[in-house]
mmCIF file of C-alpha atoms in Angstrom:
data_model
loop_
_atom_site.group_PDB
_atom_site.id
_atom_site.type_symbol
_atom_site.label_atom_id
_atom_site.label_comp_id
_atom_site.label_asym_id
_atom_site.label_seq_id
_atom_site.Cartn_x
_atom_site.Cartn_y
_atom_site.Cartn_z
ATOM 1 C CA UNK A 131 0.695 19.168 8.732
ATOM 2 C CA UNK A 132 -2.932 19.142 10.090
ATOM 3 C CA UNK A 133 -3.955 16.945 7.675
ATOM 4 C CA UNK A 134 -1.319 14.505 8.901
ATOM 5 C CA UNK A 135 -1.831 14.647 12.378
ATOM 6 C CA UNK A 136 -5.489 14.316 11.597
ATOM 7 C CA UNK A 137 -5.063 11.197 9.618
ATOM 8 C CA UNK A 138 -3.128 9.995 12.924
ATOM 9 C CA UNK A 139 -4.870 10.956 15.485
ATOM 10 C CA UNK A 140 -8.000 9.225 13.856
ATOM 11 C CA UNK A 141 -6.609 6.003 13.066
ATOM 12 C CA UNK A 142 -4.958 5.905 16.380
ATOM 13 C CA UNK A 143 -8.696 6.156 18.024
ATOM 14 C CA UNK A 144 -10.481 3.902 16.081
ATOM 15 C CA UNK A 145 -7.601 1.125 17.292
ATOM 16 C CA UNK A 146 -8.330 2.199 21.145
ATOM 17 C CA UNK A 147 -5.049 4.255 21.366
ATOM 18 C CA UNK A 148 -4.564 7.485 23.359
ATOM 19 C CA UNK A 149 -3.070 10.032 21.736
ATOM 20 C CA UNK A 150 0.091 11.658 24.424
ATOM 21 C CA UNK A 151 1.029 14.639 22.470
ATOM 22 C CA UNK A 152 2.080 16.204 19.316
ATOM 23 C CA UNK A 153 6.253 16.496 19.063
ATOM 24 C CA UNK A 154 6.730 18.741 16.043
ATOM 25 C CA UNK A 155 5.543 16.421 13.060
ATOM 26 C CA UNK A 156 5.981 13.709 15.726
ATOM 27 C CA UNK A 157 3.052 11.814 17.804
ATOM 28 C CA UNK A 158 3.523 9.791 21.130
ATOM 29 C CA UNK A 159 0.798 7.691 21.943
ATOM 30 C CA UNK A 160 -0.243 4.353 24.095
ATOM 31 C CA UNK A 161 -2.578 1.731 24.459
ATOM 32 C CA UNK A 162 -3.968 0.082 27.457
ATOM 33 C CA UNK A 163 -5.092 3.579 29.390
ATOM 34 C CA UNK A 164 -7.311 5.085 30.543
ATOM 35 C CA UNK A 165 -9.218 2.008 29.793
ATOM 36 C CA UNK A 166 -7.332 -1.692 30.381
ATOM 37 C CA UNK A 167 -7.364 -3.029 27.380
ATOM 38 C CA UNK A 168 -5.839 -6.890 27.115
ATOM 39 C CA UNK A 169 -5.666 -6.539 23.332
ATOM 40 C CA UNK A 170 -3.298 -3.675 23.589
ATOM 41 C CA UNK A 171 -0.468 -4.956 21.780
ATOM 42 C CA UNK A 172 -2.398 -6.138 19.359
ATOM 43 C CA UNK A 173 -4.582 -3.299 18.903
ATOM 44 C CA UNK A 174 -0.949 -1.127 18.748
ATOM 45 C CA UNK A 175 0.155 -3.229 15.856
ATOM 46 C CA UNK A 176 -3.061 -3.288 13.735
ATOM 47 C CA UNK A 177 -3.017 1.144 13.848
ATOM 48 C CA UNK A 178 0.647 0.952 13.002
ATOM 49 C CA UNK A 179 -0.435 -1.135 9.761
ATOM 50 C CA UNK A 180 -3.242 0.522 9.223
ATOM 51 C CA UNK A 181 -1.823 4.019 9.551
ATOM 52 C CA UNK A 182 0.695 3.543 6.983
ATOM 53 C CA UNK A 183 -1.556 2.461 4.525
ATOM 54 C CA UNK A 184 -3.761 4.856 4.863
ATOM 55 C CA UNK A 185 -0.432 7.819 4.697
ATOM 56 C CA UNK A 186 0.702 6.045 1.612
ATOM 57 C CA UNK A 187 -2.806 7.285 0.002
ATOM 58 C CA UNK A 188 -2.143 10.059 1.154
ATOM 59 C CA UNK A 189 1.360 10.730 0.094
ATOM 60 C CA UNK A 190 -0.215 9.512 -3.255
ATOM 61 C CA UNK A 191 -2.686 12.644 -3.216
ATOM 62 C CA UNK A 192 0.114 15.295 -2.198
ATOM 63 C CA UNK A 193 2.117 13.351 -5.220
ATOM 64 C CA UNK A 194 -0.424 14.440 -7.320
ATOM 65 C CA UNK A 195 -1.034 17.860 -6.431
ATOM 66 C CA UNK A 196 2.527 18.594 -6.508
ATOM 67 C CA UNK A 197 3.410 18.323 -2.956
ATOM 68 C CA UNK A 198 6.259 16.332 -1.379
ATOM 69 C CA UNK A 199 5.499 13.069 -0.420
ATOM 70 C CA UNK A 200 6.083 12.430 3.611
ATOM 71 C CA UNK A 201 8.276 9.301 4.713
ATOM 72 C CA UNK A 202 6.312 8.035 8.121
ATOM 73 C CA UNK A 203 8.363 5.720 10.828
ATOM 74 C CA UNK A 204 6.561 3.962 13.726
ATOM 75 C CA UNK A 205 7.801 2.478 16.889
ATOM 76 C CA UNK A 206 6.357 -0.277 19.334
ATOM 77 C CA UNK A 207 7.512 -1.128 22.458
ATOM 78 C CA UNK A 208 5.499 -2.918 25.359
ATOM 79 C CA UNK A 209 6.375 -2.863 28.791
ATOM 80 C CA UNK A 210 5.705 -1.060 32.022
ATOM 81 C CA UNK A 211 4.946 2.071 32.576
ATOM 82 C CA UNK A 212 3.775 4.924 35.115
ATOM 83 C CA UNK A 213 0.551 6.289 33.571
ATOM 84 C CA UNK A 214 -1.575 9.180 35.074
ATOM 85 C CA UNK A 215 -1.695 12.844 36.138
ATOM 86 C CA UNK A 216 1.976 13.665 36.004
ATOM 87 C CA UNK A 217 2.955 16.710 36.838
ATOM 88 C CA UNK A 218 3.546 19.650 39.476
ATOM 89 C CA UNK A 219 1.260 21.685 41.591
ATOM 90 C CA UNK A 220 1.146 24.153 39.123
ATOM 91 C CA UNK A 221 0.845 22.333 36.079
ATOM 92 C CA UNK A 222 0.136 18.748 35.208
ATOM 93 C CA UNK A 223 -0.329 16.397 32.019
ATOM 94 C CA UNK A 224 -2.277 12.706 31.580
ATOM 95 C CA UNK A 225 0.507 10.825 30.436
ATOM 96 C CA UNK A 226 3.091 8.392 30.619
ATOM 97 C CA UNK A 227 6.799 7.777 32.193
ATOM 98 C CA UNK A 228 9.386 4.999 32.217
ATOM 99 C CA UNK A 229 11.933 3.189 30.209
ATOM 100 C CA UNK A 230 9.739 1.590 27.959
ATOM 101 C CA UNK A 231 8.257 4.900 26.586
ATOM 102 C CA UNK A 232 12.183 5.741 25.703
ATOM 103 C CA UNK A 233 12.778 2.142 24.090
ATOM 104 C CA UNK A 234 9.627 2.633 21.780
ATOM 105 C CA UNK A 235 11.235 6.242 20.875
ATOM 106 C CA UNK A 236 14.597 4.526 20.091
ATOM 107 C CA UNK A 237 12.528 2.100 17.895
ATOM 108 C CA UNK A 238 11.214 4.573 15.960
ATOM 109 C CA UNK A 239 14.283 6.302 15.053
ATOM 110 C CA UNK A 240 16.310 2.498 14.284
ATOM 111 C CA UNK A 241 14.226 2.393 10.660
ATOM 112 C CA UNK A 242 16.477 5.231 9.505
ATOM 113 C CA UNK A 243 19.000 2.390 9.700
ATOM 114 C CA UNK A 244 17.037 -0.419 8.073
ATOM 115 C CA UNK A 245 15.139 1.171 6.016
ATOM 116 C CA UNK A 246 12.158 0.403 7.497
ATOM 117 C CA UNK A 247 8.810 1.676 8.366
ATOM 118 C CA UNK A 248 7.314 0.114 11.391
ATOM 119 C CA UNK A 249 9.234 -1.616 13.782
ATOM 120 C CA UNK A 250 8.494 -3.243 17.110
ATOM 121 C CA UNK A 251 10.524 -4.723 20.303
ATOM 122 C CA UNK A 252 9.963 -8.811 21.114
ATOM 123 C CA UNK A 253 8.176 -7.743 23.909
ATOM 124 C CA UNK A 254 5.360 -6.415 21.487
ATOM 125 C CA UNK A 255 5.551 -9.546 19.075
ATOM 126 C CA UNK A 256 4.933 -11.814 22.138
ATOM 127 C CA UNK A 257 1.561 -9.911 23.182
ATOM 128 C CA UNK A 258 0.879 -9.252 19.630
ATOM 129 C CA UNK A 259 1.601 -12.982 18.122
ATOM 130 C CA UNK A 260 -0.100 -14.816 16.732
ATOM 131 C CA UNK A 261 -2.274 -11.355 15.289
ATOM 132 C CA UNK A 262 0.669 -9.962 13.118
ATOM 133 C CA UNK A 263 3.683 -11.254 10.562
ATOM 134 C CA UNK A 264 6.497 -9.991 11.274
ATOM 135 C CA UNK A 265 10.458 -10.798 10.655
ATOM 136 C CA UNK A 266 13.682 -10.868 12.537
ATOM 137 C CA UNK A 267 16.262 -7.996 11.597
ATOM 138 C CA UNK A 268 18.961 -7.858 14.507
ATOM 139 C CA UNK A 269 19.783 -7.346 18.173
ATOM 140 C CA UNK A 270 19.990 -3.852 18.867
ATOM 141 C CA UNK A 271 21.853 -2.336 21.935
ATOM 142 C CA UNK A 272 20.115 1.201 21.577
ATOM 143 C CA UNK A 273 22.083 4.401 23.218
ATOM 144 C CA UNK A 274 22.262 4.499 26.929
ATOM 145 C CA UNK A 275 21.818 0.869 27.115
ATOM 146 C CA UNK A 276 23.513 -2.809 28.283
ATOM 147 C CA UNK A 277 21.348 -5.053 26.731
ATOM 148 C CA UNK A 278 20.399 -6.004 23.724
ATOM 149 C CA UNK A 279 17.009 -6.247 22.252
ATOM 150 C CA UNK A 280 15.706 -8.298 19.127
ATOM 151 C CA UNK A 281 13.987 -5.812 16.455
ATOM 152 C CA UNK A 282 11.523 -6.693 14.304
ATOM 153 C CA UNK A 283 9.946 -4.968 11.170
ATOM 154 C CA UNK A 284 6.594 -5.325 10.953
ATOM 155 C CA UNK A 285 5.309 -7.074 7.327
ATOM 156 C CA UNK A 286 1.107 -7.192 7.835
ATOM 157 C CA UNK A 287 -1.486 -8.613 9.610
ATOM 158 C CA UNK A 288 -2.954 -12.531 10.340
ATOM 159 C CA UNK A 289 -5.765 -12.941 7.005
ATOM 160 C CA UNK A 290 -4.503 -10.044 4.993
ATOM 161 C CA UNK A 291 -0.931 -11.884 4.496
ATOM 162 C CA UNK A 292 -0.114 -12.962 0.978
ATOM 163 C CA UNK A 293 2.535 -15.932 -0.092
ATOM 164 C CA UNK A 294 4.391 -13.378 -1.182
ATOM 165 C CA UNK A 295 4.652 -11.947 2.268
ATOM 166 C CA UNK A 296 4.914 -15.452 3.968
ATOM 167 C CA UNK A 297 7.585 -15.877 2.298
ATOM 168 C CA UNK A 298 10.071 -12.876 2.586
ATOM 169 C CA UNK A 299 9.607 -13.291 5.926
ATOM 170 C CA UNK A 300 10.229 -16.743 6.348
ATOM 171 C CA UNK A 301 13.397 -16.924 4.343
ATOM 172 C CA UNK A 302 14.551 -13.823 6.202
ATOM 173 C CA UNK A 303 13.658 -15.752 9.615
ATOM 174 C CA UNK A 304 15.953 -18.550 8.171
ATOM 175 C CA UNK A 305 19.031 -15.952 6.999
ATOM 176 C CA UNK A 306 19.100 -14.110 10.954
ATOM 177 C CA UNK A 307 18.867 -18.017 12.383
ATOM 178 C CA UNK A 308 22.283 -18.556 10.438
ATOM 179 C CA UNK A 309 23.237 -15.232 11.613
ATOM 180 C CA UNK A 310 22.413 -16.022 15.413
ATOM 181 C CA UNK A 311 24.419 -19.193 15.189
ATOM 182 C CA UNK A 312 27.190 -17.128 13.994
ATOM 183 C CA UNK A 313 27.681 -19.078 10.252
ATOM 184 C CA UNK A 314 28.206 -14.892 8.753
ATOM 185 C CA UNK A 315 29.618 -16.902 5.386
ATOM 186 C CA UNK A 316 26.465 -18.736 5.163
ATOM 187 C CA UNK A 317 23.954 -16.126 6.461
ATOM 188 C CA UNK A 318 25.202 -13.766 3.589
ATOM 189 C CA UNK A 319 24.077 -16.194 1.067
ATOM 190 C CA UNK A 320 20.965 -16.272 2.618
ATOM 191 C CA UNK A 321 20.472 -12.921 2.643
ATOM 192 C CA UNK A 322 21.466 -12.348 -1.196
ATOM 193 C CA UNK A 323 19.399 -14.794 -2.076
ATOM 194 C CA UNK A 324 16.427 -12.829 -0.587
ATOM 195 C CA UNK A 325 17.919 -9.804 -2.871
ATOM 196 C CA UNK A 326 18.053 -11.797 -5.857
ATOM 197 C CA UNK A 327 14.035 -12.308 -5.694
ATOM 198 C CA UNK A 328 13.466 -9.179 -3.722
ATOM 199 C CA UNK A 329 16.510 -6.312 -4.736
ATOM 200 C CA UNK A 330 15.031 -3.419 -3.060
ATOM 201 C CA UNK A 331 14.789 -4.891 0.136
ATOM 202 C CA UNK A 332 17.118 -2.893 2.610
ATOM 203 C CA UNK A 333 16.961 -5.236 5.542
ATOM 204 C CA UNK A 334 19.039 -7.962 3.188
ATOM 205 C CA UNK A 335 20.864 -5.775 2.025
ATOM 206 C CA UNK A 336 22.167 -4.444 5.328
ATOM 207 C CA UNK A 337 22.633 -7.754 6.878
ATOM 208 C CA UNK A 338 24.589 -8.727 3.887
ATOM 209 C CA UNK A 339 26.772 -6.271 4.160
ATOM 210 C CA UNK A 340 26.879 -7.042 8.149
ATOM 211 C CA UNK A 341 27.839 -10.656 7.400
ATOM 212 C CA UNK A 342 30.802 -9.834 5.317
ATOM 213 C CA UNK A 343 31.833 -7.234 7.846
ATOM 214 C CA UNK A 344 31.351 -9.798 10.762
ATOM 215 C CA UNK A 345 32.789 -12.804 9.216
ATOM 216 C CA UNK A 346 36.362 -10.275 8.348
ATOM 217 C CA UNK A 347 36.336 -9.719 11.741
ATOM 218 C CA UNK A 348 35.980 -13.190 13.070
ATOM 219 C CA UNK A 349 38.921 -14.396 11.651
ATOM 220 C CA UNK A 350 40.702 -13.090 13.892
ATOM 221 C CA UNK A 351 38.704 -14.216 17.096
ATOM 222 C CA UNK A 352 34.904 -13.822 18.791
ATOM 223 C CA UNK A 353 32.904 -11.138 17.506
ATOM 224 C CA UNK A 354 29.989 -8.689 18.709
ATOM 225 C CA UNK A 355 26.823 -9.600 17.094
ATOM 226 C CA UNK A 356 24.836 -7.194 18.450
ATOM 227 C CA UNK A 357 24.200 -3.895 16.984
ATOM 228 C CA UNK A 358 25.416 -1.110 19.267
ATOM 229 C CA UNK A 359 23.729 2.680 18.477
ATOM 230 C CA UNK A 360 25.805 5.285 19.673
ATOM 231 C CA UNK A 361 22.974 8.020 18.891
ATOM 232 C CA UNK A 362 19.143 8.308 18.663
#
């Protein structure tokens, strides 16, 4: 565990990030305090990337000495936030408040669904953009919420991006347009396609299995597009 949270805590620095606290084998942390920082988003997105390949080598090490290997998630969300000395008399922390630090921790916990790694809000792909690649996966209504909010997985950084990459995500860009415009028949092609040149991918393989379940349920009037979580 402490070579973990070392591994996080470092690569979290070296991006400009402020490390909250440790929860469990968990870590909260922000960007854009103490210090303003106008690259914050950005700077978020590149330790996210950077943090998961650097767990992978180790995961690769611990594979090799016999140890489990250890399954990271990450969560981005940007928005406002009350940052500062929060506390009581008695006691007080630097940290952070506010619904955006609960949205991020409902982001995190959404790749158990999709089988991702790193995912972030459209609030951070519009501060991050045009620094990061990224694809579309769904609108989300997350627990104790009204609205929806477009999720996207995180697929690499601008100048390290192969074809390969460009590509996955543009095809699954053009599968969740014919999703948006509610063509589910049409959508789910889309999204097998992407599985028959990419079969392990679990974000078209969820939304294919969506589709079908969406475009049964259409026949029989308007559906709910959005993705409603009923836990964390």
């Amino acid at each position: 565990m402490g070579q973990y949270l070392s591994v996080v805590n470092e690569v979290i620095h070296a991006h400009r990030g402020t490390v909250d606290k440790y929860i469990g084998d968990g870590v909260m942390a922000f960007w854009g305090a103490p210090r303003p920082n106008p690259q914050h988003a950005v700077d978020a997105c590149r330790a996210a990337w950077r943090l998961q390949e650097r767990l992978e080598g180790l995961a690769r090490q611990w594979q090799a000495e016999g140890k489990p290997r250890w399954r990271t998630r990450l969560g981005l969300h940007t928005g406002g936030v009350v940052v500062g000395n929060i506390g009581s008399e008695n006691r007080m922390n630097y940290t952070l408040i506010g619904d955006a630090v609960n949205l991020a921790s409902r982001m995190e916990g959404l790749n158990k669904h999709f089988g991702t790694c790193i995912l972030i809000s459209e609030g951070t792909l519009e501060s991050a953009a045009p620094a990061v690649l990224t694809r579309p996966i769904s609108r989300v209504v997350v627990k104790g919420k009204m609205r929806g909010v477009l999720v996207h997985e995180l697929r690499g950084l601008a100048g390290e991006v192969s074809p390969h990459q460009r590509d996955l995500a543009d095809a699954t860009a053009s599968a969740f347009a014919l999703f948006e415009a509610r063509d589910f028949v049409r959508a789910r092609e889309a999204y097998q396609a992407i599985l028959g040149s990419h079969p392990d991918d679990p974000v078209a393989r969820w939304m294919a299995v969506r589709c079908a379940e969406l475009d049964r349920a259409n026949e029989s009037g308007g559906v709910d597009t959005l993705y409603r979580m009923t836990g964390k």
